[in-house]
PDB file of C-alpha atoms and ligand atoms in Angstrom:
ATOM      1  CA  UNK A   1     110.115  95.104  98.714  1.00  0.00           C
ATOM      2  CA  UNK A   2     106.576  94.555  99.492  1.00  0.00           C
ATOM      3  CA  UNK A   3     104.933  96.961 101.792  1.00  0.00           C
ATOM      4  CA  UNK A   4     103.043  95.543 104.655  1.00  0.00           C
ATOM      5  CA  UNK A   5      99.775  96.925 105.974  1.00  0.00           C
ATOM      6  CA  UNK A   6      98.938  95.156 109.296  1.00  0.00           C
ATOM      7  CA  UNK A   7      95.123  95.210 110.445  1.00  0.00           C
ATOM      8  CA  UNK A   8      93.790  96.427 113.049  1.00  0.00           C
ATOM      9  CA  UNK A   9      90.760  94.012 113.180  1.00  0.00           C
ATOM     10  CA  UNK A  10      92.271  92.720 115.221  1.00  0.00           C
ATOM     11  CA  UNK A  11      94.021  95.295 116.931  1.00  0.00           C
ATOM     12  CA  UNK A  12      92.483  96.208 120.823  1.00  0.00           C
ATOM     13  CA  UNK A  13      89.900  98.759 120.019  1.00  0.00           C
ATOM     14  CA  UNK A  14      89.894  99.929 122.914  1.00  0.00           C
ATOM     15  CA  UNK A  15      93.852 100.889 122.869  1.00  0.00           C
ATOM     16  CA  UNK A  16      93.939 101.933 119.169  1.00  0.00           C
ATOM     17  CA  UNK A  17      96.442 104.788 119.534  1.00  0.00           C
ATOM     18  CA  UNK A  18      98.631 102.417 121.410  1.00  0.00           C
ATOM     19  CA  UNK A  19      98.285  99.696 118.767  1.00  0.00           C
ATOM     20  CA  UNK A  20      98.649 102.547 115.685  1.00  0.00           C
ATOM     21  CA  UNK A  21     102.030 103.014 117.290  1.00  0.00           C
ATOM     22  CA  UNK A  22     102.968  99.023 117.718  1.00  0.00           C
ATOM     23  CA  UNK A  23     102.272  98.793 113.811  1.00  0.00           C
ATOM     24  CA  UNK A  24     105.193 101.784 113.520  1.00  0.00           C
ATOM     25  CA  UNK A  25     107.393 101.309 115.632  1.00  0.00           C
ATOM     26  CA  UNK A  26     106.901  97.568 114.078  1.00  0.00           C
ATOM     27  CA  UNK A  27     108.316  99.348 111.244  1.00  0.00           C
ATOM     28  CA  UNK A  28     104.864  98.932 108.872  1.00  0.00           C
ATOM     29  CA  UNK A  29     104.349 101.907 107.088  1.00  0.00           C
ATOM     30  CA  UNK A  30     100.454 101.475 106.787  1.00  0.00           C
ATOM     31  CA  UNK A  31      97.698 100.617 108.583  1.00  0.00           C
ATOM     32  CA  UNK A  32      94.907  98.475 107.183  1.00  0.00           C
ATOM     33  CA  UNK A  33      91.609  99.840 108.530  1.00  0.00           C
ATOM     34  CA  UNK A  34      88.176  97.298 107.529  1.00  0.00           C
ATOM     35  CA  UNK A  35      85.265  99.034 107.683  1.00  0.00           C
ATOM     36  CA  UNK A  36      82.236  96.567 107.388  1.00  0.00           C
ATOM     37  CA  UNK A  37      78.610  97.639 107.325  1.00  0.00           C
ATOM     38  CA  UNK A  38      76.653  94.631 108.658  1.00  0.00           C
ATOM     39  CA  UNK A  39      75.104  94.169 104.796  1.00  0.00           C
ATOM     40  CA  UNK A  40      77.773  94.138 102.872  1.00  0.00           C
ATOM     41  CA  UNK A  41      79.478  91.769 105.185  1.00  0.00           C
ATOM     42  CA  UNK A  42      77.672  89.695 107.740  1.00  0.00           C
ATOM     43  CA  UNK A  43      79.511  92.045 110.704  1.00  0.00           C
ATOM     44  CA  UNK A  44      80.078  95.539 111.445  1.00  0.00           C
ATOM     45  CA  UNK A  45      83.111  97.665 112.551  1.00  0.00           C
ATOM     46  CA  UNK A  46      84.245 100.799 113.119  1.00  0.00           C
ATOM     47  CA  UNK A  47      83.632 104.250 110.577  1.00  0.00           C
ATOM     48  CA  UNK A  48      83.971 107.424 109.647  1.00  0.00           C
ATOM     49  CA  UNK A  49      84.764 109.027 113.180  1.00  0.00           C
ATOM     50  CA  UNK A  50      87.093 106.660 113.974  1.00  0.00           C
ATOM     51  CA  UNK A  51      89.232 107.215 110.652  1.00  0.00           C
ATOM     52  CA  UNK A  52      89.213 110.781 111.748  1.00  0.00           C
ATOM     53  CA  UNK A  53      90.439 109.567 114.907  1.00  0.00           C
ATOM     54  CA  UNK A  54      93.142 107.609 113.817  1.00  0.00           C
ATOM     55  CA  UNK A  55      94.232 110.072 111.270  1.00  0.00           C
ATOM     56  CA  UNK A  56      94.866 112.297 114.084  1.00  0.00           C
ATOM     57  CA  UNK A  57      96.947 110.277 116.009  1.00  0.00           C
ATOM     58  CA  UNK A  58      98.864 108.377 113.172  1.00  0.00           C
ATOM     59  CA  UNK A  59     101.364 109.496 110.308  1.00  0.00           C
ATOM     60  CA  UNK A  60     101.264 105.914 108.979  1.00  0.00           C
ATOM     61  CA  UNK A  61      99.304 105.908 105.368  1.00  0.00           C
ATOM     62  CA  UNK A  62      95.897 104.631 106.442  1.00  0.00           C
ATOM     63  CA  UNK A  63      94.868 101.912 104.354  1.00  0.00           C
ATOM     64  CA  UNK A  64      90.672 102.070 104.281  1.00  0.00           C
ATOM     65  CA  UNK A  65      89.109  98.730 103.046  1.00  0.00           C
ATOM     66  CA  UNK A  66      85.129  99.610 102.652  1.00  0.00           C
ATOM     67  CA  UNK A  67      83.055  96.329 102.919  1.00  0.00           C
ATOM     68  CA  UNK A  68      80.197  98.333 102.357  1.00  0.00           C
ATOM     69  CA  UNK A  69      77.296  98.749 100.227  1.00  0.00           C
ATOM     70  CA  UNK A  70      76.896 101.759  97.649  1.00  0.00           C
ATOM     71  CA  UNK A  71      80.244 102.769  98.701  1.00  0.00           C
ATOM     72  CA  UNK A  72      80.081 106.062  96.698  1.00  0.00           C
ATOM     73  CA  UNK A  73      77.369 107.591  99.434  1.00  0.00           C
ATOM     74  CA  UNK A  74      80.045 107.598 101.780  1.00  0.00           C
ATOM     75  CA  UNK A  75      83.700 107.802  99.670  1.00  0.00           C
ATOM     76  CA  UNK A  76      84.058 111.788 100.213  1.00  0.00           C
ATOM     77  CA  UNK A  77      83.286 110.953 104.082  1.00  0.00           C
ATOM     78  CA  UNK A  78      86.163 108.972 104.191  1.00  0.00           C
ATOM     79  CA  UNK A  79      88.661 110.903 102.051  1.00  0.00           C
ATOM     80  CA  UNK A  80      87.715 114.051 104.357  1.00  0.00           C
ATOM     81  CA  UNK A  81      88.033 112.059 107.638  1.00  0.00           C
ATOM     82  CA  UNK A  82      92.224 110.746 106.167  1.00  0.00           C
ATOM     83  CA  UNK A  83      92.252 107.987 104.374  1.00  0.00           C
ATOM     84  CA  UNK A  84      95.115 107.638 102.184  1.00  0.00           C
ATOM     85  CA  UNK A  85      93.746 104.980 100.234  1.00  0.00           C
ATOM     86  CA  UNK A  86      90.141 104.456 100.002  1.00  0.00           C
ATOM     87  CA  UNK A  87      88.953 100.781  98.489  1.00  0.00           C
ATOM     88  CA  UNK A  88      85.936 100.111  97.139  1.00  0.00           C
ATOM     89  CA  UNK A  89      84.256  96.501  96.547  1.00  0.00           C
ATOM     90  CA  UNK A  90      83.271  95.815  92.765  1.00  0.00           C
ATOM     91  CA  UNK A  91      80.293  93.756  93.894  1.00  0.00           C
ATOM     92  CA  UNK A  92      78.903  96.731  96.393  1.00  0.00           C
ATOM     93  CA  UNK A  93      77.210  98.666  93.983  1.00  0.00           C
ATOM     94  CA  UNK A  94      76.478  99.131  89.738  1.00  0.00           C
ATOM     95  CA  UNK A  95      79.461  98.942  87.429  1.00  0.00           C
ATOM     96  CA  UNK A  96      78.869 102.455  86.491  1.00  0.00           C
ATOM     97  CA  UNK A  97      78.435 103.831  89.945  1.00  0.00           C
ATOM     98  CA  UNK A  98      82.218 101.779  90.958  1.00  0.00           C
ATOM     99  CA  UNK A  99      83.716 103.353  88.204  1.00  0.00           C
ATOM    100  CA  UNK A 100      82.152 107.033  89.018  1.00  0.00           C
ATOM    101  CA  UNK A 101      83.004 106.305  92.873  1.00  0.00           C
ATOM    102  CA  UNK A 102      87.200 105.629  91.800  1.00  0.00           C
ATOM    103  CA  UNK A 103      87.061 108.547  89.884  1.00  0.00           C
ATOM    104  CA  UNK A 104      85.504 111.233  92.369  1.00  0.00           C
ATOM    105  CA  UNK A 105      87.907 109.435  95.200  1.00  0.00           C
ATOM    106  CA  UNK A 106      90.525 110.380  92.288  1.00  0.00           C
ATOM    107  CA  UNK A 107      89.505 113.886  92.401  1.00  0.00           C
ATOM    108  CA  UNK A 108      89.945 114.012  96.120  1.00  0.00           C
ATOM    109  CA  UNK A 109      93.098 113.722  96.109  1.00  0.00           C
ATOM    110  CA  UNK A 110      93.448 110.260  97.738  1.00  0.00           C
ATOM    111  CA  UNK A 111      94.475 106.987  95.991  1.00  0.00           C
ATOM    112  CA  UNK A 112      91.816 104.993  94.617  1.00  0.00           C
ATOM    113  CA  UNK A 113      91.501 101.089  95.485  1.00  0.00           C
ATOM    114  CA  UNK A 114      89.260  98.228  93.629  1.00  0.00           C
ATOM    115  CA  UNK A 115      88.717  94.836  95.730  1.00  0.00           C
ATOM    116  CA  UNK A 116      86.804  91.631  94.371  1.00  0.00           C
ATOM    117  CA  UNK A 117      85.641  89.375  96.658  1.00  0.00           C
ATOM    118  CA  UNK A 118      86.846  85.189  95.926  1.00  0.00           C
ATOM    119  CA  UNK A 119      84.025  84.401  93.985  1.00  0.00           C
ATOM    120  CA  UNK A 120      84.358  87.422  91.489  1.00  0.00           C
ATOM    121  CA  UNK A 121      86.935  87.051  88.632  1.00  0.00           C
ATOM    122  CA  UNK A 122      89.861  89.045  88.077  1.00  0.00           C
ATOM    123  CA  UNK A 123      88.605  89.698  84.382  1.00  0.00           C
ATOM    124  CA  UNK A 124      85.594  91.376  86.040  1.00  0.00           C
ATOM    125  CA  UNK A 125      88.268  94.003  86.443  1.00  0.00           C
ATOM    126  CA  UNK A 126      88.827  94.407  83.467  1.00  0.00           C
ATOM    127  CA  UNK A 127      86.809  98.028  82.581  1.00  0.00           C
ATOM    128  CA  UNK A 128      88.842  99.462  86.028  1.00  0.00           C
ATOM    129  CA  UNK A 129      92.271  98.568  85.354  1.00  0.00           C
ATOM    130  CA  UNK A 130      93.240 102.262  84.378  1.00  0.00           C
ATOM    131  CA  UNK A 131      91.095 103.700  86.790  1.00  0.00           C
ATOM    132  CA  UNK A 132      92.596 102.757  89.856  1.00  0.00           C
ATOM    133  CA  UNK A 133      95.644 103.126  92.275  1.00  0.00           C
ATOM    134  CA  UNK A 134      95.596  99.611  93.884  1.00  0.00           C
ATOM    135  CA  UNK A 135      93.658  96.875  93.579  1.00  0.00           C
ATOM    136  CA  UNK A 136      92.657  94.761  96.207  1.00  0.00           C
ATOM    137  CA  UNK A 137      92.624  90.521  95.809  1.00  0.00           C
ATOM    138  CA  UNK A 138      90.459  89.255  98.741  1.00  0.00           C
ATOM    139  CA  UNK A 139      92.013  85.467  99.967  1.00  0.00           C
ATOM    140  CA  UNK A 140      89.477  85.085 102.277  1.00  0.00           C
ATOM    141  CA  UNK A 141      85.661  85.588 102.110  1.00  0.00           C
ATOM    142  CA  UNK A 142      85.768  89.129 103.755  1.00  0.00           C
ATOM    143  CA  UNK A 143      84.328  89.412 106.773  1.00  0.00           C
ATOM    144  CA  UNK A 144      86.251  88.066 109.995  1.00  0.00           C
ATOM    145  CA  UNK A 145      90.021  87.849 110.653  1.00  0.00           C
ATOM    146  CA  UNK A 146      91.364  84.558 110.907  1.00  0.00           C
ATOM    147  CA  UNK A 147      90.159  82.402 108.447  1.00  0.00           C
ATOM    148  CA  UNK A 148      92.236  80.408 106.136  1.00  0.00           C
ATOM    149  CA  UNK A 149      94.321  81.659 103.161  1.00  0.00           C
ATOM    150  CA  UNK A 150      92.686  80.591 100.032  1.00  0.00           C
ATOM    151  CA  UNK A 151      95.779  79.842  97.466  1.00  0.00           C
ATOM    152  CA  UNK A 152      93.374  79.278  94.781  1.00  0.00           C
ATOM    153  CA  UNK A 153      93.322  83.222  94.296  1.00  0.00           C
ATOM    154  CA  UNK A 154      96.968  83.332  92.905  1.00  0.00           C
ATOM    155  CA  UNK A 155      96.086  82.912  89.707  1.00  0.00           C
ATOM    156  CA  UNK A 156      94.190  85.828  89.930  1.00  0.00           C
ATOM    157  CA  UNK A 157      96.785  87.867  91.086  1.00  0.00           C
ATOM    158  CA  UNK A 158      99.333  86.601  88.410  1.00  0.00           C
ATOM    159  CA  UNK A 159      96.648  87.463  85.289  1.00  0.00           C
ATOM    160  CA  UNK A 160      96.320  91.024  87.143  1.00  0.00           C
ATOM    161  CA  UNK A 161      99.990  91.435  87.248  1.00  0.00           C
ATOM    162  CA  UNK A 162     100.401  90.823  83.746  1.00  0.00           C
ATOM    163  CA  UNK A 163      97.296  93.337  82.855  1.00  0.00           C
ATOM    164  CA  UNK A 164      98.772  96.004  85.173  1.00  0.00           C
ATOM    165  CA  UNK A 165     102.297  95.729  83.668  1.00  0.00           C
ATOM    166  CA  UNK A 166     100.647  96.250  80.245  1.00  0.00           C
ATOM    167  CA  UNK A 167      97.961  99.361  81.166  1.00  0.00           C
ATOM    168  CA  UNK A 168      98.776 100.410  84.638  1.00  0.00           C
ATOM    169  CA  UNK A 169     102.721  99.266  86.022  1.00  0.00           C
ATOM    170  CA  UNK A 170     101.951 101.473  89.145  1.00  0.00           C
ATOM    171  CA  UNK A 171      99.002 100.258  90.336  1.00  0.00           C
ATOM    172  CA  UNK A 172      99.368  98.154  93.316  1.00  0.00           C
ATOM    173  CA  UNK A 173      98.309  94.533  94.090  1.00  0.00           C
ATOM    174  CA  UNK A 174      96.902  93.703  97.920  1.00  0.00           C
ATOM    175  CA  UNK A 175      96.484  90.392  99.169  1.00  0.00           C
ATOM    176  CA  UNK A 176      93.660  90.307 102.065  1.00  0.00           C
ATOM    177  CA  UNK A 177      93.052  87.455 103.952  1.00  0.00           C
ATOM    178  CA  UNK A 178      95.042  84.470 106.006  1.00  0.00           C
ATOM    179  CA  UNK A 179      98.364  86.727 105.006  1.00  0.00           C
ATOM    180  CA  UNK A 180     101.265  85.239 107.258  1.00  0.00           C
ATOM    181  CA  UNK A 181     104.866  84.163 107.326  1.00  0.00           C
ATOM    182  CA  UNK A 182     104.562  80.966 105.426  1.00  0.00           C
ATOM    183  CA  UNK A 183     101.387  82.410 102.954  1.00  0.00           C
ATOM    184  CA  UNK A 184     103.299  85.749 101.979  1.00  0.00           C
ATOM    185  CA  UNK A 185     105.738  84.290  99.673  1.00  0.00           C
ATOM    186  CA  UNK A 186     103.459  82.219  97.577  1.00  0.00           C
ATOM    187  CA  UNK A 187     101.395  85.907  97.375  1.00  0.00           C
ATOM    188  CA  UNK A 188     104.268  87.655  96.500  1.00  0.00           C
ATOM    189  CA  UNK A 189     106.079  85.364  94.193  1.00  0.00           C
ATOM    190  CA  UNK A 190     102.236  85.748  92.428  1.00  0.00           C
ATOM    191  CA  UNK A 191     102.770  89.665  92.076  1.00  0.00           C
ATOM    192  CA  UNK A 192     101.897  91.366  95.301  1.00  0.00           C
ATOM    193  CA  UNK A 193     103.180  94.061  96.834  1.00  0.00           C
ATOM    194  CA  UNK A 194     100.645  94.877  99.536  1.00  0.00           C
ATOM    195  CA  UNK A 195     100.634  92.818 102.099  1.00  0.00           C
ATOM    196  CA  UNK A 196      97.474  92.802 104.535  1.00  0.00           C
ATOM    197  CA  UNK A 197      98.279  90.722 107.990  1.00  0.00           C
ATOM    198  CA  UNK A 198      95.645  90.933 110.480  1.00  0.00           C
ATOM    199  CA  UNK A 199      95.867  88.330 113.184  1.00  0.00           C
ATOM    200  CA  UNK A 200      98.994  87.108 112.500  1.00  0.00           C
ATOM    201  CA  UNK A 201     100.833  90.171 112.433  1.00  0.00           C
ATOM    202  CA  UNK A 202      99.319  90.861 116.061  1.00  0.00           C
ATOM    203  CA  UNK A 203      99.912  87.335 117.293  1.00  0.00           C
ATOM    204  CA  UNK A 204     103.651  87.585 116.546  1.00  0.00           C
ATOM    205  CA  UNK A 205     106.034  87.293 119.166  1.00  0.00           C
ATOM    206  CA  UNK A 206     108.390  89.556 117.215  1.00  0.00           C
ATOM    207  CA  UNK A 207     106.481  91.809 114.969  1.00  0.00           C
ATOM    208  CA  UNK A 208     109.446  94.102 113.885  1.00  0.00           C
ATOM    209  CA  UNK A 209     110.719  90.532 112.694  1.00  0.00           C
ATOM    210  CA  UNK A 210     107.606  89.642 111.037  1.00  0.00           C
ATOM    211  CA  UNK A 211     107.130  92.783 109.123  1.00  0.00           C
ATOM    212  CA  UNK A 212     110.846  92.240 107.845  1.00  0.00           C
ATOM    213  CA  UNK A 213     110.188  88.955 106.644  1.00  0.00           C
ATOM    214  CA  UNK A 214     107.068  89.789 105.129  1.00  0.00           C
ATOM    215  CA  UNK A 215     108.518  93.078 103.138  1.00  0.00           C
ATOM    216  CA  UNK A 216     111.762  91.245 102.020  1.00  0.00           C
ATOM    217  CA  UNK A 217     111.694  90.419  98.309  1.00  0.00           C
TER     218      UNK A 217
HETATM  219  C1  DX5 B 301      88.620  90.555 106.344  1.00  0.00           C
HETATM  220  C2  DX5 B 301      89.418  91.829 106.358  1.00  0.00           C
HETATM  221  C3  DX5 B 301      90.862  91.649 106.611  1.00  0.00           C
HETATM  222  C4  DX5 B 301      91.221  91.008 107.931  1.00  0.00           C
HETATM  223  C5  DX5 B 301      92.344  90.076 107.651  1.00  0.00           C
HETATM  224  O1  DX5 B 301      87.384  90.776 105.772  1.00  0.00           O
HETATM  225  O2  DX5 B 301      89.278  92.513 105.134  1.00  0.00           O
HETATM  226  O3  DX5 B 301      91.574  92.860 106.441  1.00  0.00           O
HETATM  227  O4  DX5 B 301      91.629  91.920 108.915  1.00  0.00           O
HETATM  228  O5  DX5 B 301      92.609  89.328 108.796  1.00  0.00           O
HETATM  229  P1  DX5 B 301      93.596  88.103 108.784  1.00  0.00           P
HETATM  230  O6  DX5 B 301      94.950  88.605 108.392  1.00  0.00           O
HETATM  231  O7  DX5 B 301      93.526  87.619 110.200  1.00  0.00           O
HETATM  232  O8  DX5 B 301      93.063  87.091 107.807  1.00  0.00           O
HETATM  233 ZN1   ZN B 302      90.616  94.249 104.756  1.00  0.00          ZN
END
């Protein structure tokens, strides 16, 4: 079963307690929450107080995607504010500071997350692997909700699945990006088990349907 994490980019953000409940009683059991800085990503979001926020209103494990740079200023922020897992980009800061960031988020008590963006490769990884709690396959050029799913990325996902089984067989593997009825399969038959939905999981007609069809093997 893969574990679906709809995101609320593209949620109402002006109704987020009522849409926090639509992904549960949906029958997700996360939430993805993107958190983009204007630098790291050409747009900016929502952050730390609005974690908080959520956390207080929401029992669903709050997935926290940070799309922003030097991530480590701002990791113990987020673990404070709730976030259940806290993700950090690869390309956002040093190698050495990524490493100490997964390792203090570690400490914190909260699950640690790795993301590349498309144009990294998944042997970048590599020095991580056994240093994280998830990592995080972007299948879009992160950003905006809505664009297309980039298949090209599977291959990534398969060589990570096969690295994982070998050094780390419970770390997770998220797909981000253009996840939807027809894409999840091809992501999961790849090796994921996190599936990210943004616009099509709040476009769907039935969403307790979608996030059944998503999660089934
Ligand atoms: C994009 C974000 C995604 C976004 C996905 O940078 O990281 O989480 O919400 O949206 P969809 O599912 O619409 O591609
Ligand atoms: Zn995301």
């Amino acid at each position: 079963m893969a574990i679906v994490a709809p995101s609320i980019l593209s949620a109402d953000f002006a109704n987020l307690e009522r849409d926090m409940n639509v992904i549960r009683d949906a029958g997700a059991p996360w939430a993805h929450v993107d958190i983009m800085d204007g630098h790291f990503v050409p747009n900016i979001t929502i952050g730390i107080p609005v974690v908080k926020a959520l956390r207080r209103v929401s029992d669903l494990t709050l997935d926290v995607h940070l799309m922003i740079t030097e991530p480590g200023r701002y990791a113990e922020a987020f673990c404070k504010a709730g976030a259940d897992f806290l993700t950090v980009h690869l390309e956002a800061d040093t190698p050495e500071r990524i490493l100490q960031t997964l390792i203090d988020i570690r400490a914190m008590g909260v699950k640690a997350g790795i993301s590349v963006k498309p144009g990294t490769p998944a042997e970048a990884l590599e020095p991580y692997l056994t240093f994280c709690d998830m990592i995080l396959i972007m299948t879009v050029e992160p950003g905006f909700g809505g664009q297309k799913f980039m298949e090209n990325m599977m291959g990534k996902l398969r060589y990570l699945r096969s690295r994982l089984d070998v050094c780390n067989p419970g770390c997770l593997l998220e797909v981000d990006g253009g996840v939807d009825a027809s894409t999840a399969p091809i992501c999961k038959a790849a090796g994921a088990n996190v599936l990210v939905s943004g616009s099509a999981f709040f476009k769907a007609a039935d969403k307790a349907e979608f996030v059944t069809r998503l999660s089934a093997e």
